[in-house]
XYZ file of C-alpha atoms in Angstrom:
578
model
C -69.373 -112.658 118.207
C -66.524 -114.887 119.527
C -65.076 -117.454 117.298
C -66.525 -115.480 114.038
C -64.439 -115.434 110.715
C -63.179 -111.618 109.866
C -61.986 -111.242 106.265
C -58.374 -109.689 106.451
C -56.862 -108.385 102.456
C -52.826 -107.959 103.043
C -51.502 -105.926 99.764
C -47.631 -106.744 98.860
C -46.172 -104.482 96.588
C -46.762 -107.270 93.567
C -49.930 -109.481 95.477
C -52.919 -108.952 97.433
C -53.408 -112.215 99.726
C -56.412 -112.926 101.612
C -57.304 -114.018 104.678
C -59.341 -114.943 107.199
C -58.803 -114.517 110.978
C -60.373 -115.356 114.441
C -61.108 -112.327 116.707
C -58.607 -113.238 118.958
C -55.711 -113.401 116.245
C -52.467 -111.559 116.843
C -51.071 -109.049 115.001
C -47.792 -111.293 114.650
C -49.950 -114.274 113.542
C -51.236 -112.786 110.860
C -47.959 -111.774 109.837
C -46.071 -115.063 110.336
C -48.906 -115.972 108.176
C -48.154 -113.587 105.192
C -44.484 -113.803 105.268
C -45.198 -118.003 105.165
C -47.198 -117.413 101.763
C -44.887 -115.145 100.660
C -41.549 -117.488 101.113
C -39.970 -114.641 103.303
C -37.533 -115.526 106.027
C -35.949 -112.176 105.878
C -38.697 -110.937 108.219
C -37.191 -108.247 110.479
C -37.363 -105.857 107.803
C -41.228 -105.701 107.433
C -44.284 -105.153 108.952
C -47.966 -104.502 108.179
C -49.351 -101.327 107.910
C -53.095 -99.808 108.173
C -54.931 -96.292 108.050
C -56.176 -95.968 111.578
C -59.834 -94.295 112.273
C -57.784 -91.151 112.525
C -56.746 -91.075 109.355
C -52.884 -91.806 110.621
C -50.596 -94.410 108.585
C -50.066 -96.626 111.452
C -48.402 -100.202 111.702
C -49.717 -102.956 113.511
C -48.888 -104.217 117.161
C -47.895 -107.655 116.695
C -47.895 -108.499 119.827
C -51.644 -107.125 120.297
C -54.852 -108.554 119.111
C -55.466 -107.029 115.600
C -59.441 -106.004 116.645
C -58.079 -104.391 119.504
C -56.012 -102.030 117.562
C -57.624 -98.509 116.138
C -58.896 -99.951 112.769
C -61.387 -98.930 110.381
C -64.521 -100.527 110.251
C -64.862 -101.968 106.920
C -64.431 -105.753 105.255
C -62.185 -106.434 104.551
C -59.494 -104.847 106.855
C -57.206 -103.588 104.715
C -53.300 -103.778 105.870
C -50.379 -103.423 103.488
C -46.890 -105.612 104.085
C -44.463 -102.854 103.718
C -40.624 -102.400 104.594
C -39.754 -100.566 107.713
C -36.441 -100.721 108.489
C -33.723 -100.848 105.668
C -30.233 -102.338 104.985
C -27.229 -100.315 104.826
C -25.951 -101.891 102.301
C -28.337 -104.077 99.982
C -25.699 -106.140 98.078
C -24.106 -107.015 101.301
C -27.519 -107.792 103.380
C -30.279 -108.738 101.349
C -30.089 -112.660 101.149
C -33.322 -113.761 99.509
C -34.749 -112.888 96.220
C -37.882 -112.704 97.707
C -36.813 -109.572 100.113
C -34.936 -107.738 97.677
C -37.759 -107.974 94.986
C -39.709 -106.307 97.633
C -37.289 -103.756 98.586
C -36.860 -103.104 94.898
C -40.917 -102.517 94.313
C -40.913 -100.619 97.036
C -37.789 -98.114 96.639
C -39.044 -98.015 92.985
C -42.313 -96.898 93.838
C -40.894 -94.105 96.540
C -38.822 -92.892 93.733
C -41.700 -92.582 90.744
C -43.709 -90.695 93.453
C -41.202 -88.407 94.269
C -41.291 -89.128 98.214
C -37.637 -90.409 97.403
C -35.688 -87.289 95.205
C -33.858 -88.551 92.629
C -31.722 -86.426 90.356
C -33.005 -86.424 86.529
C -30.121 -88.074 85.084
C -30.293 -90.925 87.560
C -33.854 -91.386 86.675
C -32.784 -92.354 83.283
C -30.290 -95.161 83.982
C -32.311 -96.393 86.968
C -35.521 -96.857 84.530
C -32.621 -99.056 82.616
C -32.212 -101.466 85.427
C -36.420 -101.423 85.844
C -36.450 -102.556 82.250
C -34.045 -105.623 82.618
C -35.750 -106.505 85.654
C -39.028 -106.601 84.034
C -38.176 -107.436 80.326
C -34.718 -108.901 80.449
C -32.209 -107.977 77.793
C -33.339 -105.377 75.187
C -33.935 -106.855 71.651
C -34.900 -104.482 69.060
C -37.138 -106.694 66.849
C -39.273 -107.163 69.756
C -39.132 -103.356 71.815
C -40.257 -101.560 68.949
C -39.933 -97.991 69.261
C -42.847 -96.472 71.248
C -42.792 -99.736 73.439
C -41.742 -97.427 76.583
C -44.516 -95.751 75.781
C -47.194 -96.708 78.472
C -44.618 -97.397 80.982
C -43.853 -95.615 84.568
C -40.329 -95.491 84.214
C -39.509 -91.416 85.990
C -41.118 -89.146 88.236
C -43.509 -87.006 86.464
C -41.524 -83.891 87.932
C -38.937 -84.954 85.627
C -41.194 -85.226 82.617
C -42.578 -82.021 83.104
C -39.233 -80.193 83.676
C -37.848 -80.987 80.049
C -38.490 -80.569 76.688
C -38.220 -84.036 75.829
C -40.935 -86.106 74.009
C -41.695 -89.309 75.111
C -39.392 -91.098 72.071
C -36.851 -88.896 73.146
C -36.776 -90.084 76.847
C -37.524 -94.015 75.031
C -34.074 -93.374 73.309
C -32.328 -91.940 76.175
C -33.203 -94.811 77.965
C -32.602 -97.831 75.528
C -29.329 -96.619 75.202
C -28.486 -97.611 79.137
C -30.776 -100.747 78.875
C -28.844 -101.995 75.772
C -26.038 -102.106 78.078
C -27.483 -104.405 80.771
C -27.464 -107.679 77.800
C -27.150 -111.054 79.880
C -28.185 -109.492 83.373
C -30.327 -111.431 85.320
C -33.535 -109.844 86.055
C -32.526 -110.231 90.039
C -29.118 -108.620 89.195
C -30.797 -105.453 87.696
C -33.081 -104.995 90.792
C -29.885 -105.362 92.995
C -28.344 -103.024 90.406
C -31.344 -100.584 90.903
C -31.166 -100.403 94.823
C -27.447 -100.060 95.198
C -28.000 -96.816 93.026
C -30.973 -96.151 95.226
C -29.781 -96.309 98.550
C -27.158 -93.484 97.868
C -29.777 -91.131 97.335
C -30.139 -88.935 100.163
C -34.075 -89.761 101.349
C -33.663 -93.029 100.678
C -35.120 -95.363 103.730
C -35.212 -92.499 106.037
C -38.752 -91.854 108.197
C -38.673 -88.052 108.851
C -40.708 -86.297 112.007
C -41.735 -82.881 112.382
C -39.945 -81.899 115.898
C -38.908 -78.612 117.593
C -35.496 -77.948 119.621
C -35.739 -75.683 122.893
C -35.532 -72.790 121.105
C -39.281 -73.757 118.990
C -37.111 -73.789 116.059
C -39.063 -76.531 113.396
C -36.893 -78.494 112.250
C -37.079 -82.440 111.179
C -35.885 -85.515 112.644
C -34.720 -88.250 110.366
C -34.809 -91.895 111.596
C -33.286 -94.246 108.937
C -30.846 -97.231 109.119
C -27.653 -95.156 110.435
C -28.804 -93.178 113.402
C -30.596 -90.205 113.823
C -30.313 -87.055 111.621
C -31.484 -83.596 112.229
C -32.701 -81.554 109.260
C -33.650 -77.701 108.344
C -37.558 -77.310 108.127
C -36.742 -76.008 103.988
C -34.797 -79.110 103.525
C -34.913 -82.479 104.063
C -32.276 -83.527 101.541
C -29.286 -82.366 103.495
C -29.236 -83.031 107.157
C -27.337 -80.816 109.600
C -26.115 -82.440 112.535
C -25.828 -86.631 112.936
C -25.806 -89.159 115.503
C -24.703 -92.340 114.334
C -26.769 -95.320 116.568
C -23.621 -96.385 118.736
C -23.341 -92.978 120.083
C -26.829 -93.395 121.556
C -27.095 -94.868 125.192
C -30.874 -94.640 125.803
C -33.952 -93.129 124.364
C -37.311 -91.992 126.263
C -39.964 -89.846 125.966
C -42.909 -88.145 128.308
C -45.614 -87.099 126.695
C -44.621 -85.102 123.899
C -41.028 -84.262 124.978
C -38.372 -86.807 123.392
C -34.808 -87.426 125.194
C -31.541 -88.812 124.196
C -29.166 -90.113 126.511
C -25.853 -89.909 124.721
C -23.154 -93.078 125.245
C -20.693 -89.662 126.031
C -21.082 -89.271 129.496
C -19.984 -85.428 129.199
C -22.713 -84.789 127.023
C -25.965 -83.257 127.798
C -29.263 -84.955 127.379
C -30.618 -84.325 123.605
C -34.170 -83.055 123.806
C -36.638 -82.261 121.064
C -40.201 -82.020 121.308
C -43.068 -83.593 118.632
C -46.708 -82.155 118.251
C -48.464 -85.619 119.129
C -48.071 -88.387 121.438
C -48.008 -91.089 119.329
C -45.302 -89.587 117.174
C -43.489 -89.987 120.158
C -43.887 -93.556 120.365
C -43.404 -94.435 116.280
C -39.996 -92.153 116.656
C -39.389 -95.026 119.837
C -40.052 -97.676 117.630
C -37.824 -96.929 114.620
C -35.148 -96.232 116.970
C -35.792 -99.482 118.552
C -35.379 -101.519 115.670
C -33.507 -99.396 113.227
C -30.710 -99.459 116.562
C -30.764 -103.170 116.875
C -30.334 -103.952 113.198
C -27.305 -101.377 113.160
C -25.711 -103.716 116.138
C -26.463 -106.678 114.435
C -25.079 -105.950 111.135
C -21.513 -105.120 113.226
C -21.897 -108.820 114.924
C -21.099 -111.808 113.366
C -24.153 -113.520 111.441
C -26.163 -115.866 113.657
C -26.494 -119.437 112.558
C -29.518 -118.772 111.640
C -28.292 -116.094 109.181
C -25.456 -117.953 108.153
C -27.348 -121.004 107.117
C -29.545 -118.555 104.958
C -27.006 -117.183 103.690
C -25.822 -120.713 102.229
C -29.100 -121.656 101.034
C -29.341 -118.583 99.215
C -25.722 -118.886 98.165
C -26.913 -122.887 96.468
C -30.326 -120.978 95.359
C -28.249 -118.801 93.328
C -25.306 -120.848 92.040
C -28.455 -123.043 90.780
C -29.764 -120.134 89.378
C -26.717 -118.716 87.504
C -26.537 -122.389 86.181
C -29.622 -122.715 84.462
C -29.475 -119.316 83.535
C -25.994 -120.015 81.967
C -27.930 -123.379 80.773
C -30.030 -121.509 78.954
C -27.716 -118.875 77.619
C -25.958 -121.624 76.123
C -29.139 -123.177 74.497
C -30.046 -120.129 73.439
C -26.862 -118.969 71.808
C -26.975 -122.669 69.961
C -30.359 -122.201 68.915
C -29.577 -119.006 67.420
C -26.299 -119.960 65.620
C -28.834 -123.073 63.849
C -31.206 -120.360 63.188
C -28.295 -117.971 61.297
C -26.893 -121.579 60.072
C -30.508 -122.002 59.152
C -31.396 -118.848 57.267
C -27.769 -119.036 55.625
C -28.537 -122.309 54.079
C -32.006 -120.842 52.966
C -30.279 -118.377 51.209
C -27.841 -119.886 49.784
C -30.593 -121.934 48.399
C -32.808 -119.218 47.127
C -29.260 -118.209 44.968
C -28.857 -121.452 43.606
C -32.549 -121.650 42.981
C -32.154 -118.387 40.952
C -28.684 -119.562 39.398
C -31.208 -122.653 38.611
C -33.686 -120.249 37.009
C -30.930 -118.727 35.412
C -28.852 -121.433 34.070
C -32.494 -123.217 32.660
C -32.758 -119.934 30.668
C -29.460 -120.455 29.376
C -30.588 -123.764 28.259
C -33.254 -122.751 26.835
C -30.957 -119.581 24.530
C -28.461 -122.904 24.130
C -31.171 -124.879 22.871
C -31.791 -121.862 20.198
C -28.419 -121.497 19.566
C -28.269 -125.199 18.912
C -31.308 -124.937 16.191
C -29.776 -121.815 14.701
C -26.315 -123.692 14.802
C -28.096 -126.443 12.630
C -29.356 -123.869 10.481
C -25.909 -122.390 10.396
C -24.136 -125.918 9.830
C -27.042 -126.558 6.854
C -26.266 -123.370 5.264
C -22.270 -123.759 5.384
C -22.480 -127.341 3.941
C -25.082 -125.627 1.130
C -22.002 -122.587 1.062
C -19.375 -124.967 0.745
C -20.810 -126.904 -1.768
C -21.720 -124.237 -4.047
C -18.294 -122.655 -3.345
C -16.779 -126.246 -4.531
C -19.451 -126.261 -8.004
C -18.300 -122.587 -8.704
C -14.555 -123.676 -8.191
C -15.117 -126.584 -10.486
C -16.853 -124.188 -12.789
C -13.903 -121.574 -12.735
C -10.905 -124.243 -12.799
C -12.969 -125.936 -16.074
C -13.443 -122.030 -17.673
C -9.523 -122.096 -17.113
C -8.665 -125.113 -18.685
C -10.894 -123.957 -21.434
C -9.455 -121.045 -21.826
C -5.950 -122.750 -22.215
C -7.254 -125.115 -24.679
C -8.109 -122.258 -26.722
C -5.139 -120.745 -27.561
C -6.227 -119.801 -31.063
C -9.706 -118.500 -29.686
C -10.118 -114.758 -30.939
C -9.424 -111.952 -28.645
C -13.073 -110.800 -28.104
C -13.952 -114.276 -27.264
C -10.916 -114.758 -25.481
C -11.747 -111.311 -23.411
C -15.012 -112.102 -22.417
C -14.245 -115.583 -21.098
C -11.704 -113.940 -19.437
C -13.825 -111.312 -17.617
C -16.244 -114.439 -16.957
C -13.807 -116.378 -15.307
C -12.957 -112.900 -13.122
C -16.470 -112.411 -12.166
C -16.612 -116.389 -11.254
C -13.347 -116.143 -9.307
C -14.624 -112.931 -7.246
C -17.949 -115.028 -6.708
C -16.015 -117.546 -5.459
C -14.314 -115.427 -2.756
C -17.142 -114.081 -1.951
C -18.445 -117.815 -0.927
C -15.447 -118.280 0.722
C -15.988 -115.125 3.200
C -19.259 -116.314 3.814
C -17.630 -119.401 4.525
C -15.166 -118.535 6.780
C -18.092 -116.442 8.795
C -20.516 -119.590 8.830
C -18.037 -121.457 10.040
C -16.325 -119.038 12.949
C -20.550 -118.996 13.905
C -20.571 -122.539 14.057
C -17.663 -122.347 16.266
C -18.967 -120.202 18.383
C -22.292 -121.399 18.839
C -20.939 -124.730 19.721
C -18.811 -122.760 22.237
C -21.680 -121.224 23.832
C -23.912 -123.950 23.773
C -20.906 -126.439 25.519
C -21.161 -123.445 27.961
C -24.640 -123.636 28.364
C -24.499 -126.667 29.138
C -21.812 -126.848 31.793
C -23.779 -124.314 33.814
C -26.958 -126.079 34.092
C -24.801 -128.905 35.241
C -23.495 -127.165 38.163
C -26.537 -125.523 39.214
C -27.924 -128.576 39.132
C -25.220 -130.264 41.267
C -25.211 -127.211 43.645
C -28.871 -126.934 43.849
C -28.755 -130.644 45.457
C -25.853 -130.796 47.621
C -28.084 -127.085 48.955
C -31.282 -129.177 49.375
C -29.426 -132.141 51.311
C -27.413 -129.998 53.462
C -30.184 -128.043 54.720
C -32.770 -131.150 54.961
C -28.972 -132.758 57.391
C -29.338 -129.484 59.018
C -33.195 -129.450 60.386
C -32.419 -132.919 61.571
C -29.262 -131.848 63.737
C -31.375 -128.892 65.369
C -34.551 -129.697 65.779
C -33.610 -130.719 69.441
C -33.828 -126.870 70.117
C -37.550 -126.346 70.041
C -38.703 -108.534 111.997
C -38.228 -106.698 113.264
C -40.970 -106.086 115.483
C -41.018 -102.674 116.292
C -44.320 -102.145 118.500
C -43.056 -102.787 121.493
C -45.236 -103.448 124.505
C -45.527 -99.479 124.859
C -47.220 -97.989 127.899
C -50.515 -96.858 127.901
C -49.272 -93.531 130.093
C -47.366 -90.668 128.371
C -43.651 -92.279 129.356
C -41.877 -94.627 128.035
C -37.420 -95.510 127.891
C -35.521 -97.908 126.391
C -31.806 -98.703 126.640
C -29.991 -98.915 123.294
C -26.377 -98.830 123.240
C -24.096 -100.045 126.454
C -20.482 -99.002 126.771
C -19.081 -102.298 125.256
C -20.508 -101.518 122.005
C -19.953 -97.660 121.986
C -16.827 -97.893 119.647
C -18.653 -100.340 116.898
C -17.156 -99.229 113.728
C -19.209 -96.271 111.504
C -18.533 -98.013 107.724
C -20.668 -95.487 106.203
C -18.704 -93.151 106.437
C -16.018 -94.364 104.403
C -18.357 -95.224 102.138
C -18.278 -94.000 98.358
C -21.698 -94.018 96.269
C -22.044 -96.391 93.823
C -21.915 -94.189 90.478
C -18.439 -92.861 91.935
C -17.120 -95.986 92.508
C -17.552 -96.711 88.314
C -16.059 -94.445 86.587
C -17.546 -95.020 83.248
C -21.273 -94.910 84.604
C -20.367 -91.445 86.464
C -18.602 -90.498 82.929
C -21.902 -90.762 80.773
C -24.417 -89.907 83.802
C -22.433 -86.507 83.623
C -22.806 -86.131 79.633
C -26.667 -87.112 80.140
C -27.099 -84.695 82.722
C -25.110 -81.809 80.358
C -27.210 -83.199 77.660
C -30.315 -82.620 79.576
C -29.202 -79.440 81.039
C -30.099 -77.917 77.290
C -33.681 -78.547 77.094
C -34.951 -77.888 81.213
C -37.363 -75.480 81.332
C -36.195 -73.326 84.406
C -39.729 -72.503 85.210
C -40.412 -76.305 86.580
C -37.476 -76.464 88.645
C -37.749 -77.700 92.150
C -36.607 -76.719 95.557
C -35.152 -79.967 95.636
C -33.330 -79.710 92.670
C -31.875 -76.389 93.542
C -30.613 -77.939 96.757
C -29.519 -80.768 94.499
C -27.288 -78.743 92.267
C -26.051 -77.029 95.112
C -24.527 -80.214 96.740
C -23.065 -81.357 93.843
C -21.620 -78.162 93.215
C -20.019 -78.097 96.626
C -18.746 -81.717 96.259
C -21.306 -83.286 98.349
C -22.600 -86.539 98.302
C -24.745 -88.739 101.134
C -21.803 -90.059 103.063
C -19.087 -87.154 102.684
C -22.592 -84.963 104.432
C -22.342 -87.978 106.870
C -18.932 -87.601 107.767
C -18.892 -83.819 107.834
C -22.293 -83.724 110.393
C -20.737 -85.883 112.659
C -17.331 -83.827 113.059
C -16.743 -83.186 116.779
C -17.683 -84.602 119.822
C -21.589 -85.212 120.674
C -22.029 -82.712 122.955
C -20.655 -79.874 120.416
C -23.421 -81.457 117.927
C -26.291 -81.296 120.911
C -24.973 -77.348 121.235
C -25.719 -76.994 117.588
C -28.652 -78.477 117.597
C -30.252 -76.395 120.505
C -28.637 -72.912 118.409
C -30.787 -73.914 115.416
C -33.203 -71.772 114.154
């Protein structure tokens, strides 16, 4: 019925959004619609995407009324907002946090699936920069060990090829995200794809096709031109045509041609098994062409004035962040100041403890000092009664001269025994009295630490109770074309004015080779690794892997090396490939 409501569900790679649309709503309206929810301005990379009632991934003709188009019957219609065309360069390109969030999802989820190859050791240091961009910096109080443990982080090929337990990959990876401390969460994503878009499959769209000969081989569309591909491997293409070597494109029916910008060049034909493969392959080449042209053009004002809002976005950003770094690194110096204070205290509470039980022995020592000081006045005086005693035996014993000798013997002897009693009280004396001494030594003692635990124990308190106070304060491209309904279609790409564009990529280097120390440990992981693969689970695509490296190879020395020699020499190679 005209005018009726259909109920549309658009999955991002992070939302699902719904909506509701009029029968006679456009493709692009409903995507000017998303990409308005979304905050996305960056819109020529994207599109929306549907299963068609053939069972084909398909993406929807803006320019078309959406219930014209070959959906499935079902509520609600079901369309995902994808990426179709990619940057060359995402550091350079991407401008909104927004896009490259969704580029990152995206390329992360091509990656864990596998549709992306990615070499093992890789896997590791790019599930680093997934980690800061979900967690932020790695804290080891809070990622126990084990905390890995539910998360997708690698391709399950991976997992399966080594001998590795699950705390074993945990470690290997913590010891990469420990690195990425003070990273923005944005930085790590943009961290993540600049890894990612060296990788060979990375943002290409690859077609079954078949040269002249019925050799099957594969096309690959991506962001800098057209590559051509053995059927056995679609990591390492064979023969390249960079976009601004590419005059015109069209196709009948199920034959494809290429008009190359050399005029001396024959036509480059390949052939598809379907029609409408035909007219995707147009598409990509469309807008894949037209963002290559673009990106060798000075921004539009447009762009530019995006690129300054983003430029303010992110200074802001970096600010607060900073901001908070700051706040943060304050907070934590109160909370060490904090904890040191506490423990200081707990010390001088336990020199407290310590010092009251030295009172306490003082205190003793002071009764048995008493005691001590009773029992050397007692001494003293009976060592001053037996003196008296002795000195009046020894006057007596003068006086009596005429005494007789036996007498005079035994008061003798007495007066020995008295004297030797005597110096026996004078030892004990003497000891009493170097006790006394030193109990009064140890008691002064006693007394002088309590006094300073005390003292320390309340300059602690008030420092710490000046110290809560001072702190406190912490707490698009569109791509579908108006295509024909017939079997024929052509579209002109590159005119001679913009045949000598310059090919950057090229001269590009990969982003592990451009840092030395990241290439440096990725090759120790990967010799670390090496040890525990089980060579039964190794994969085609890790054979062709090793073999590239082997040889030296990389995604843009292949580049360079495919696109040696003048176009028609490549064509000739093409057509000889079998």
């Amino acid at each position: 019925m005209p005018g009726k409501n259909v109920s549309v569900r658009v999955t991002t790679m992070d939302a699902e959004l719904e909506f509701a649309i009029q029968s006679n709503t456009t493709g692009k309206q409903l995507f000017d619609q998303v990409v308005k929810t979304i905050g996305l301005r960056e819109i020529w990379y994207f599109g929306l995407q549907y299963t068609d009632t053939k069972g084909y991934i398909t993406w929807l003709k803006l320019n078309k009324k959406i219930l014209n188009q070959e959906l499935k019957h079902e509520s609600p219609l079901q369309f995902k907002f994808r990426a179709k065309f990619y940057p060359e360069d995402v550091s350079e390109e991407i401008i909104q946090d927004v896009t490259l969030r969704l580029f990152y999802l995206q390329v992360k989820e091509a990656i864990l699936s596998d549709e992306i190859y990615c070499p093992p050791e890789t896997t590791v240091l790019l599930a680093s920069y997934a980690m800061q961009a979900r967690f932020g910096d790695y804290h080891p109080d809070v990622h126990k060990k084990g905390f890995l443990a539910n998360e997708r982080l690698m391709p399950e090929r991976v997992r399966e090829q080594y001998k590795l337990s699950s705390d074993q990959w945990e470690e290997k990876i913590v010891s990469w995200w420990s690195e990425h401390k003070c990273m923005m969460k944005e930085d790590a994503m943009g961290e993540y794809l600049k890894i990612a878009q060296d990788l060979e499959m990375y943002g290409v769209n690859y077609f079954e096709i078949r040269n002249k000969k019925g050799s099957e081989l594969w096309l690959g569309v991506d962001a800098l031109g057209l590559n051509i591909y053995e059927k056995a491997d679609r990591l390492t293409p064979k023969i390249g045509f960079p976009w601004s070597e590419i005059r015109n494109i069209s196709f009948n029916d199920k034959k494809f041609v290429i008009k190359p910008i050399d005029k001396k060049a024959r036509d480059f034909i390949f052939y598809v098994p379907r029609l409408r493969i035909n007219k995707r392959i147009l598409a990509l080449c469309m807008g894949n062409h037209e963002l290559y042209m673009r990106r060798r053009k000075p921004d539009t004002i447009e762009v530019q004035q995006m690129r300054a809002q983003a430029r303010e976005e992110r200074q802001q950003k970096v600010a607060e962040r900073e901001r908070l770094q700051r706040e943060i690194a304050a907070r934590e110096a109160a909370e060490k100041k904090q904890r040191e204070y506490e423990d200081r205290m707990l010390e001088m509470q336990e020199d407290m403890e310590r010092a009251k039980r030295d009172l306490t022995n003082a205190q003793d020592t002071i009764r048995r000092l008493e005691l001590s000081l009773k029992e050397l006045q007692q001494a003293q005086e009976n060592l001053a009664r037996r003196e008296e005693e002795v000195k009046h035996l020894g006057t007596r014993l003068a006086e009596e001269r005429e005494m007789e000798a036996s007498e005079k013997d035994k008061l003798e002897a007495e007066i020995r025994r008295r004297e030797a009693e005597i110096a026996a009280v004078r030892r004990e004396v003497s000891e009493k009295d170097a006790q006394t001494r030193r109990l009064q030594e140890e008691v002064e003692e006693a007394r002088r630490r309590q006094q300073e635990a005390s003292e320390a124990l309340l300059r602690a308190t008030t420092q710490a109770l000046h110290h809560n106070k001072a702190h406190n304060v912490f707490e698009h491209m569109e791509d579908n074309y108006a295509l024909s309904n017939g079997g024929d279609y052509k579209v002109e790409l590159t005119s001679d004015e913009y045949a000598n564009v310059p090919q950057w990529e090229v001269d590009r280097q990969t982003a592990i080779e451009r840092n030395q120390n990241i290439q440096t440990r990725l090759d120790a992981l990967n010799a670390d690794l090496e040890k525990m693969r089980d060579r039964d689970k190794v994969t085609e695509y890790d054979v062709l892997h090793m073999e590239n490296k082997r040889a030296g190879r990389d995604k843009y020395k292949t580049l360079r090396q495919i696109r040696a020699g003048n176009t028609q020499r490549r064509i000739d190679q093409f057509e000889n490939m079998v």
